[in-house]
Structure formats: structure tokens, C-alpha cells
PDB file of C-alpha atoms in Angstrom:
ATOM      1  CA  ARG A   1     -17.077 168.884 263.773  1.00  0.00           C
ATOM      2  CA  LYS A   2     -14.843 166.171 262.321  1.00  0.00           C
ATOM      3  CA  GLU A   3     -15.529 162.592 263.424  1.00  0.00           C
ATOM      4  CA  VAL A   4     -12.031 162.222 264.854  1.00  0.00           C
ATOM      5  CA  GLU A   5      -9.753 165.187 265.329  1.00  0.00           C
ATOM      6  CA  GLN A   6      -6.069 165.361 266.188  1.00  0.00           C
ATOM      7  CA  ASP A   7      -3.418 168.050 266.249  1.00  0.00           C
ATOM      8  CA  PRO A   8      -1.281 167.168 263.192  1.00  0.00           C
ATOM      9  CA  GLY A   9       1.963 168.419 264.780  1.00  0.00           C
ATOM     10  CA  PRO A  10       4.780 167.850 264.163  1.00  0.00           C
ATOM     11  CA  PHE A  11       5.922 167.528 267.737  1.00  0.00           C
ATOM     12  CA  ASN A  12       9.719 167.773 267.854  1.00  0.00           C
ATOM     13  CA  VAL A  13      10.992 166.583 271.224  1.00  0.00           C
ATOM     14  CA  PRO A  14      14.397 165.647 272.631  1.00  0.00           C
ATOM     15  CA  GLU A  15      15.138 162.062 273.522  1.00  0.00           C
ATOM     16  CA  GLY A  16      13.928 161.285 277.039  1.00  0.00           C
ATOM     17  CA  ALA A  17      11.103 163.815 276.967  1.00  0.00           C
ATOM     18  CA  THR A  18       7.506 163.104 277.889  1.00  0.00           C
ATOM     19  CA  VAL A  19       4.998 163.956 275.203  1.00  0.00           C
ATOM     20  CA  ALA A  20       1.199 163.867 275.151  1.00  0.00           C
ATOM     21  CA  PHE A  21      -1.177 163.628 272.223  1.00  0.00           C
ATOM     22  CA  ASN A  22      -4.850 164.427 272.315  1.00  0.00           C
ATOM     23  CA  CYS A  23      -7.755 163.327 270.211  1.00  0.00           C
ATOM     24  CA  THR A  24     -11.419 164.330 270.237  1.00  0.00           C
ATOM     25  CA  TYR A  25     -14.301 162.449 268.667  1.00  0.00           C
ATOM     26  CA  SER A  26     -17.771 163.600 267.750  1.00  0.00           C
ATOM     27  CA  ASN A  27     -19.930 160.489 268.118  1.00  0.00           C
ATOM     28  CA  SER A  28     -20.953 160.031 271.749  1.00  0.00           C
ATOM     29  CA  ALA A  29     -22.066 156.464 270.940  1.00  0.00           C
ATOM     30  CA  SER A  30     -18.523 155.372 270.036  1.00  0.00           C
ATOM     31  CA  GLN A  31     -17.505 152.293 271.981  1.00  0.00           C
ATOM     32  CA  SER A  32     -14.012 151.328 270.882  1.00  0.00           C
ATOM     33  CA  PHE A  33     -10.881 153.414 270.918  1.00  0.00           C
ATOM     34  CA  PHE A  34      -7.358 152.707 269.797  1.00  0.00           C
ATOM     35  CA  TRP A  35      -4.001 154.288 269.202  1.00  0.00           C
ATOM     36  CA  TYR A  36      -2.115 153.151 266.126  1.00  0.00           C
ATOM     37  CA  ARG A  37       1.356 154.020 265.013  1.00  0.00           C
ATOM     38  CA  GLN A  38       2.275 154.550 261.364  1.00  0.00           C
ATOM     39  CA  ASP A  39       5.807 154.767 260.018  1.00  0.00           C
ATOM     40  CA  CYS A  40       6.407 156.539 256.724  1.00  0.00           C
ATOM     41  CA  ARG A  41       4.778 154.651 253.810  1.00  0.00           C
ATOM     42  CA  LYS A  42       3.930 151.673 256.004  1.00  0.00           C
ATOM     43  CA  GLU A  43       0.699 150.232 257.289  1.00  0.00           C
ATOM     44  CA  PRO A  44      -0.814 151.394 260.591  1.00  0.00           C
ATOM     45  CA  LYS A  45       0.096 149.118 263.468  1.00  0.00           C
ATOM     46  CA  LEU A  46      -1.828 148.786 266.696  1.00  0.00           C
ATOM     47  CA  LEU A  47      -0.070 150.496 269.581  1.00  0.00           C
ATOM     48  CA  MET A  48      -2.744 149.975 272.202  1.00  0.00           C
ATOM     49  CA  SER A  49      -6.457 149.789 272.829  1.00  0.00           C
ATOM     50  CA  VAL A  50      -7.905 152.457 275.103  1.00  0.00           C
ATOM     51  CA  TYR A  51     -10.057 151.314 277.997  1.00  0.00           C
ATOM     52  CA  SER A  52     -12.471 153.323 280.094  1.00  0.00           C
ATOM     53  CA  SER A  53     -10.335 153.097 283.197  1.00  0.00           C
ATOM     54  CA  GLY A  54      -7.188 154.095 281.342  1.00  0.00           C
ATOM     55  CA  ASN A  55      -4.377 151.704 280.636  1.00  0.00           C
ATOM     56  CA  GLU A  56      -0.630 151.558 280.517  1.00  0.00           C
ATOM     57  CA  ASP A  57       1.815 149.549 278.450  1.00  0.00           C
ATOM     58  CA  GLY A  58       5.398 150.228 279.413  1.00  0.00           C
ATOM     59  CA  ARG A  59       6.182 153.836 278.556  1.00  0.00           C
ATOM     60  CA  PHE A  60       2.776 154.397 276.978  1.00  0.00           C
ATOM     61  CA  THR A  61      -0.359 155.460 278.849  1.00  0.00           C
ATOM     62  CA  ALA A  62      -3.771 155.912 277.272  1.00  0.00           C
ATOM     63  CA  GLN A  63      -6.721 157.708 278.835  1.00  0.00           C
ATOM     64  CA  LEU A  64     -10.346 158.022 277.828  1.00  0.00           C
ATOM     65  CA  ASN A  65     -12.733 160.759 278.953  1.00  0.00           C
ATOM     66  CA  ARG A  66     -16.187 159.866 277.675  1.00  0.00           C
ATOM     67  CA  ALA A  67     -17.856 162.980 279.075  1.00  0.00           C
ATOM     68  CA  SER A  68     -15.527 165.231 277.079  1.00  0.00           C
ATOM     69  CA  GLN A  69     -15.206 162.758 274.161  1.00  0.00           C
ATOM     70  CA  TYR A  70     -11.481 162.924 274.441  1.00  0.00           C
ATOM     71  CA  ILE A  71      -8.651 160.389 274.271  1.00  0.00           C
ATOM     72  CA  SER A  72      -5.030 160.930 275.144  1.00  0.00           C
ATOM     73  CA  LEU A  73      -1.734 159.139 274.693  1.00  0.00           C
ATOM     74  CA  LEU A  74       1.251 159.834 276.910  1.00  0.00           C
ATOM     75  CA  ILE A  75       4.730 158.676 275.946  1.00  0.00           C
ATOM     76  CA  ARG A  76       7.348 158.812 278.685  1.00  0.00           C
ATOM     77  CA  ASP A  77      11.121 158.696 278.182  1.00  0.00           C
ATOM     78  CA  SER A  78      10.734 159.013 274.422  1.00  0.00           C
ATOM     79  CA  LYS A  79      13.192 157.166 272.176  1.00  0.00           C
ATOM     80  CA  LEU A  80      14.418 157.957 268.676  1.00  0.00           C
ATOM     81  CA  SER A  81      12.493 154.877 267.544  1.00  0.00           C
ATOM     82  CA  ASP A  82       9.227 156.463 268.739  1.00  0.00           C
ATOM     83  CA  SER A  83       9.412 158.869 265.775  1.00  0.00           C
ATOM     84  CA  ALA A  84       6.297 158.111 263.744  1.00  0.00           C
ATOM     85  CA  THR A  85       2.757 159.315 263.172  1.00  0.00           C
ATOM     86  CA  TYR A  86       0.299 158.421 265.915  1.00  0.00           C
ATOM     87  CA  LEU A  87      -3.233 157.754 264.791  1.00  0.00           C
ATOM     88  CA  CYS A  88      -6.313 157.989 266.975  1.00  0.00           C
ATOM     89  CA  VAL A  89      -8.954 155.476 265.880  1.00  0.00           C
ATOM     90  CA  VAL A  90     -12.557 155.471 267.024  1.00  0.00           C
ATOM     91  CA  SER A  91     -15.436 153.166 266.251  1.00  0.00           C
ATOM     92  CA  THR A  92     -18.422 154.801 264.591  1.00  0.00           C
ATOM     93  CA  GLY A  93     -21.539 153.576 262.848  1.00  0.00           C
ATOM     94  CA  GLY A  94     -22.424 150.625 265.066  1.00  0.00           C
ATOM     95  CA  GLY A  95     -18.991 149.613 266.258  1.00  0.00           C
ATOM     96  CA  ASN A  96     -17.504 147.870 263.278  1.00  0.00           C
ATOM     97  CA  LYS A  97     -16.514 150.902 261.268  1.00  0.00           C
ATOM     98  CA  LEU A  98     -13.296 152.383 262.580  1.00  0.00           C
ATOM     99  CA  THR A  99     -12.505 155.985 261.705  1.00  0.00           C
ATOM    100  CA  PHE A 100      -9.003 157.394 261.745  1.00  0.00           C
ATOM    101  CA  GLY A 101      -7.870 160.818 262.815  1.00  0.00           C
ATOM    102  CA  THR A 102      -5.408 162.659 260.615  1.00  0.00           C
ATOM    103  CA  GLY A 103      -2.554 161.581 262.876  1.00  0.00           C
ATOM    104  CA  THR A 104      -0.023 163.468 264.952  1.00  0.00           C
ATOM    105  CA  GLN A 105       3.564 163.382 263.775  1.00  0.00           C
ATOM    106  CA  LEU A 106       6.243 162.879 266.413  1.00  0.00           C
ATOM    107  CA  LYS A 107       9.939 163.473 265.818  1.00  0.00           C
ATOM    108  CA  VAL A 108      12.283 162.515 268.622  1.00  0.00           C
ATOM    109  CA  GLU A 109      15.701 164.110 268.296  1.00  0.00           C
ATOM    110  CA  LEU A 110      19.071 163.622 269.938  1.00  0.00           C
TER     111      LEU A 110
ATOM    112  CA  GLU B   1       1.554 135.674 264.671  1.00  0.00           C
ATOM    113  CA  PRO B   2      -1.074 135.476 261.907  1.00  0.00           C
ATOM    114  CA  GLU B   3      -1.078 138.400 259.525  1.00  0.00           C
ATOM    115  CA  VAL B   4      -3.030 140.003 256.717  1.00  0.00           C
ATOM    116  CA  THR B   5      -1.294 139.671 253.361  1.00  0.00           C
ATOM    117  CA  GLN B   6      -1.821 141.857 250.307  1.00  0.00           C
ATOM    118  CA  THR B   7      -0.735 141.499 246.703  1.00  0.00           C
ATOM    119  CA  PRO B   8       0.699 143.085 244.700  1.00  0.00           C
ATOM    120  CA  SER B   9       2.786 145.478 246.766  1.00  0.00           C
ATOM    121  CA  HIS B  10       2.846 147.952 243.882  1.00  0.00           C
ATOM    122  CA  GLN B  11       0.531 148.210 240.891  1.00  0.00           C
ATOM    123  CA  VAL B  12       0.978 150.644 238.031  1.00  0.00           C
ATOM    124  CA  THR B  13      -1.930 151.024 235.625  1.00  0.00           C
ATOM    125  CA  GLN B  14      -3.153 153.366 232.953  1.00  0.00           C
ATOM    126  CA  MET B  15      -6.164 155.587 233.460  1.00  0.00           C
ATOM    127  CA  GLY B  16      -9.357 153.780 232.486  1.00  0.00           C
ATOM    128  CA  GLN B  17      -7.997 150.296 233.165  1.00  0.00           C
ATOM    129  CA  GLU B  18      -9.452 147.894 235.672  1.00  0.00           C
ATOM    130  CA  VAL B  19      -7.398 146.783 238.657  1.00  0.00           C
ATOM    131  CA  ILE B  20      -7.951 144.101 241.256  1.00  0.00           C
ATOM    132  CA  LEU B  21      -6.209 144.349 244.589  1.00  0.00           C
ATOM    133  CA  ARG B  22      -5.984 141.153 246.567  1.00  0.00           C
ATOM    134  CA  CYS B  23      -5.957 140.432 250.265  1.00  0.00           C
ATOM    135  CA  VAL B  24      -5.882 137.369 252.464  1.00  0.00           C
ATOM    136  CA  PRO B  25      -7.317 138.332 255.867  1.00  0.00           C
ATOM    137  CA  ILE B  26      -6.477 136.548 259.095  1.00  0.00           C
ATOM    138  CA  SER B  27      -8.227 133.193 258.910  1.00  0.00           C
ATOM    139  CA  ASN B  28     -10.559 133.358 261.908  1.00  0.00           C
ATOM    140  CA  HIS B  29     -11.533 136.996 261.410  1.00  0.00           C
ATOM    141  CA  LEU B  30     -15.055 137.840 260.347  1.00  0.00           C
ATOM    142  CA  TYR B  31     -14.909 141.529 259.400  1.00  0.00           C
ATOM    143  CA  PHE B  32     -12.948 142.738 256.404  1.00  0.00           C
ATOM    144  CA  TYR B  33     -12.132 146.240 255.324  1.00  0.00           C
ATOM    145  CA  TRP B  34     -10.509 148.331 252.667  1.00  0.00           C
ATOM    146  CA  TYR B  35      -8.983 151.677 253.527  1.00  0.00           C
ATOM    147  CA  ARG B  36      -6.969 153.997 251.337  1.00  0.00           C
ATOM    148  CA  GLN B  37      -4.371 156.651 252.035  1.00  0.00           C
ATOM    149  CA  ILE B  38      -3.458 159.258 249.463  1.00  0.00           C
ATOM    150  CA  LEU B  39       0.156 160.347 249.918  1.00  0.00           C
ATOM    151  CA  GLY B  40       0.440 162.816 252.799  1.00  0.00           C
ATOM    152  CA  GLN B  41      -3.215 162.464 253.787  1.00  0.00           C
ATOM    153  CA  LYS B  42      -5.212 160.557 256.352  1.00  0.00           C
ATOM    154  CA  VAL B  43      -6.256 156.919 256.279  1.00  0.00           C
ATOM    155  CA  GLU B  44      -9.780 156.884 254.787  1.00  0.00           C
ATOM    156  CA  PHE B  45     -12.430 154.212 255.190  1.00  0.00           C
ATOM    157  CA  LEU B  46     -13.733 152.734 251.951  1.00  0.00           C
ATOM    158  CA  VAL B  47     -15.818 149.696 252.805  1.00  0.00           C
ATOM    159  CA  SER B  48     -16.499 147.029 255.395  1.00  0.00           C
ATOM    160  CA  PHE B  49     -17.635 143.498 254.622  1.00  0.00           C
ATOM    161  CA  TYR B  50     -19.285 140.946 256.890  1.00  0.00           C
ATOM    162  CA  ASN B  51     -21.158 137.743 256.302  1.00  0.00           C
ATOM    163  CA  ASN B  52     -20.536 137.903 252.547  1.00  0.00           C
ATOM    164  CA  GLU B  53     -21.977 141.339 252.057  1.00  0.00           C
ATOM    165  CA  ILE B  54     -21.036 144.979 252.360  1.00  0.00           C
ATOM    166  CA  SER B  55     -21.981 146.237 255.811  1.00  0.00           C
ATOM    167  CA  GLU B  56     -20.958 149.831 255.313  1.00  0.00           C
ATOM    168  CA  LYS B  57     -19.326 151.992 252.653  1.00  0.00           C
ATOM    169  CA  SER B  58     -18.122 155.547 252.376  1.00  0.00           C
ATOM    170  CA  GLU B  59     -18.983 158.104 249.725  1.00  0.00           C
ATOM    171  CA  ILE B  60     -15.589 157.399 248.140  1.00  0.00           C
ATOM    172  CA  PHE B  61     -16.776 153.853 247.387  1.00  0.00           C
ATOM    173  CA  ASP B  62     -18.838 154.686 244.310  1.00  0.00           C
ATOM    174  CA  ASP B  63     -20.017 152.463 241.446  1.00  0.00           C
ATOM    175  CA  GLN B  64     -16.454 152.137 240.155  1.00  0.00           C
ATOM    176  CA  PHE B  65     -15.526 150.105 243.222  1.00  0.00           C
ATOM    177  CA  SER B  66     -16.580 146.615 244.182  1.00  0.00           C
ATOM    178  CA  VAL B  67     -15.479 144.009 246.686  1.00  0.00           C
ATOM    179  CA  GLU B  68     -15.699 140.266 246.608  1.00  0.00           C
ATOM    180  CA  ARG B  69     -14.832 137.294 248.712  1.00  0.00           C
ATOM    181  CA  PRO B  70     -14.601 134.705 245.932  1.00  0.00           C
ATOM    182  CA  ASP B  71     -13.526 131.831 248.181  1.00  0.00           C
ATOM    183  CA  GLY B  72     -12.899 131.189 251.847  1.00  0.00           C
ATOM    184  CA  SER B  73      -9.642 133.082 252.006  1.00  0.00           C
ATOM    185  CA  ASN B  74      -9.344 135.936 249.492  1.00  0.00           C
ATOM    186  CA  PHE B  75     -10.917 139.373 249.741  1.00  0.00           C
ATOM    187  CA  THR B  76     -10.580 141.581 246.671  1.00  0.00           C
ATOM    188  CA  LEU B  77     -11.120 145.218 245.782  1.00  0.00           C
ATOM    189  CA  LYS B  78     -11.844 145.976 242.140  1.00  0.00           C
ATOM    190  CA  ILE B  79     -11.675 149.403 240.585  1.00  0.00           C
ATOM    191  CA  ARG B  80     -13.439 149.229 237.232  1.00  0.00           C
ATOM    192  CA  SER B  81     -12.083 152.246 235.421  1.00  0.00           C
ATOM    193  CA  THR B  82      -9.212 153.853 237.270  1.00  0.00           C
ATOM    194  CA  LYS B  83      -8.764 157.613 237.497  1.00  0.00           C
ATOM    195  CA  LEU B  84      -5.619 159.572 238.295  1.00  0.00           C
ATOM    196  CA  GLU B  85      -7.068 160.440 241.703  1.00  0.00           C
ATOM    197  CA  ASP B  86      -7.318 156.750 242.600  1.00  0.00           C
ATOM    198  CA  SER B  87      -3.537 156.756 243.051  1.00  0.00           C
ATOM    199  CA  ALA B  88      -3.016 155.917 246.712  1.00  0.00           C
ATOM    200  CA  MET B  89      -1.948 153.246 249.139  1.00  0.00           C
ATOM    201  CA  TYR B  90      -4.754 150.714 249.623  1.00  0.00           C
ATOM    202  CA  PHE B  91      -4.815 148.869 252.909  1.00  0.00           C
ATOM    203  CA  CYS B  92      -6.801 145.748 253.612  1.00  0.00           C
ATOM    204  CA  ALA B  93      -7.677 145.021 257.237  1.00  0.00           C
ATOM    205  CA  SER B  94      -9.535 142.398 259.179  1.00  0.00           C
ATOM    206  CA  LYS B  95     -10.826 142.084 262.712  1.00  0.00           C
ATOM    207  CA  GLY B  96     -12.296 139.524 265.018  1.00  0.00           C
ATOM    208  CA  GLU B  97     -15.871 139.170 266.141  1.00  0.00           C
ATOM    209  CA  LEU B  98     -15.767 141.179 269.358  1.00  0.00           C
ATOM    210  CA  TYR B  99     -16.921 144.760 268.937  1.00  0.00           C
ATOM    211  CA  ASN B 100     -13.749 146.096 270.565  1.00  0.00           C
ATOM    212  CA  SER B 101     -11.332 144.005 268.528  1.00  0.00           C
ATOM    213  CA  PRO B 102      -8.674 146.099 266.793  1.00  0.00           C
ATOM    214  CA  LEU B 103      -8.033 146.157 263.062  1.00  0.00           C
ATOM    215  CA  HIS B 104      -5.076 144.241 261.704  1.00  0.00           C
ATOM    216  CA  PHE B 105      -3.676 145.733 258.528  1.00  0.00           C
ATOM    217  CA  GLY B 106      -1.846 144.271 255.582  1.00  0.00           C
ATOM    218  CA  ASN B 107       1.292 145.907 254.182  1.00  0.00           C
ATOM    219  CA  GLY B 108      -0.735 147.728 251.565  1.00  0.00           C
ATOM    220  CA  THR B 109      -0.781 147.963 247.777  1.00  0.00           C
ATOM    221  CA  ARG B 110       0.567 151.148 246.273  1.00  0.00           C
ATOM    222  CA  LEU B 111      -1.585 151.930 243.241  1.00  0.00           C
ATOM    223  CA  THR B 112      -0.201 154.367 240.708  1.00  0.00           C
ATOM    224  CA  VAL B 113      -2.530 155.474 237.893  1.00  0.00           C
ATOM    225  CA  THR B 114      -0.796 157.158 234.974  1.00  0.00           C
TER     226      THR B 114
END
């Protein structure tokens, strides 16, 4: 099983849609979880950390299920500017090594 | 907001040449990283650095690679003898002391080996 696994997509959705991305991780000892966003040929940028109780930041909601080793990201009312690749990032190897999933590509269309 | 800076933004080199990629992490961060991303592929961990030594490295980070923190601000990645397959985007990142601190990335250096 891969350390961090994501559906690569692409997800093509109309503007205003709600879209959900999932991510699974293999190391049950992982402690830190993040969602990053990457635009084409740019660096990854932190979208949000993922906390055990789940957390929300505007239109974005992140959930963590430790028992199933699963993280999700929900984007409500998607905008054209949300088009990007969304990267699931999980700490492995003692907490200071962060491993990236392959990313899920989102395309929001008119 | 403080940021990680990388130079150069683009480096073209011939196979077999040595390259040094430079990074200035965020000043109060303690953990430093290099990642690479081959075009169209995932972001891959290369190496982490803490307390003036390598704390972890991947199997990609072989004897051709080395890292250094020559002074209090710079963090460098050296590739001794570049291969065609080293062509990629190289990202430097840093993070704070807390275990759940996120990584902050620089803009990257695009390395092209010809």
C-alpha cells in the first residue's frame, strides 16, 4: 500500500458545485495532516491543516478519520479560481518527514 | 509574511556537471527540506535537515547529492554529477519546531540537464 494515496482525477465540476476529495494513508502512527494546493508549475501552498475534530475554513472543510486512516477535503460553492491540484500531506517517520500524495486535479468550469 | 526564497529560478546544465541550488529558509524555522517534482509527477521527498545534520533521506538522495548549511541563513543542495533524469523542479521547504507545523515552500528551482 502506498504511504499516501489519492484519486488523481481530474474532477471536472461546474462552478458552484460541491466537490470532495479523499486521501488514505498507510502509517497508523502519522500525527500531522495537511491539504496543500498546487497550481501548474508552482510550489505547493498550504490550504489547511487537518485536525482530529475536523475543521472548516470558509468554503473548505477537512475531516480526519484515524480508525480508517482517511482524510477528506470538501469544497463548497466551487469557484473557477479553485482549479488546481490538491495534495494530501501526511507526516511519517517520526513526524518531521512529510509525504505527499500524488494529488487530485480539480477543474472548475463555467 | 516571511517566506522561503530559492535561487536560481531556472538552471540549465550539461550532464556530468555539478550544480548547487540555494535556499534561504524562514529565519526562525529549525527544519529544512528538499523535495523534487519531475514534470507531471508527484512531489517527492529528498532529505530533511535539523540541528546541522541530515535527519532523514530518501533512496533518491544517493551519494551524488549533498546538503549544507554553510552559514546561519543559507541551505544548499548540491548534485555532484548531474544526470538527465535529475531534470525536475526542486523545492526547498522549512518548518517550525512544533511537530504539527506545516511546511513552507520556496518558489522552486527548475533544473534542466541536457
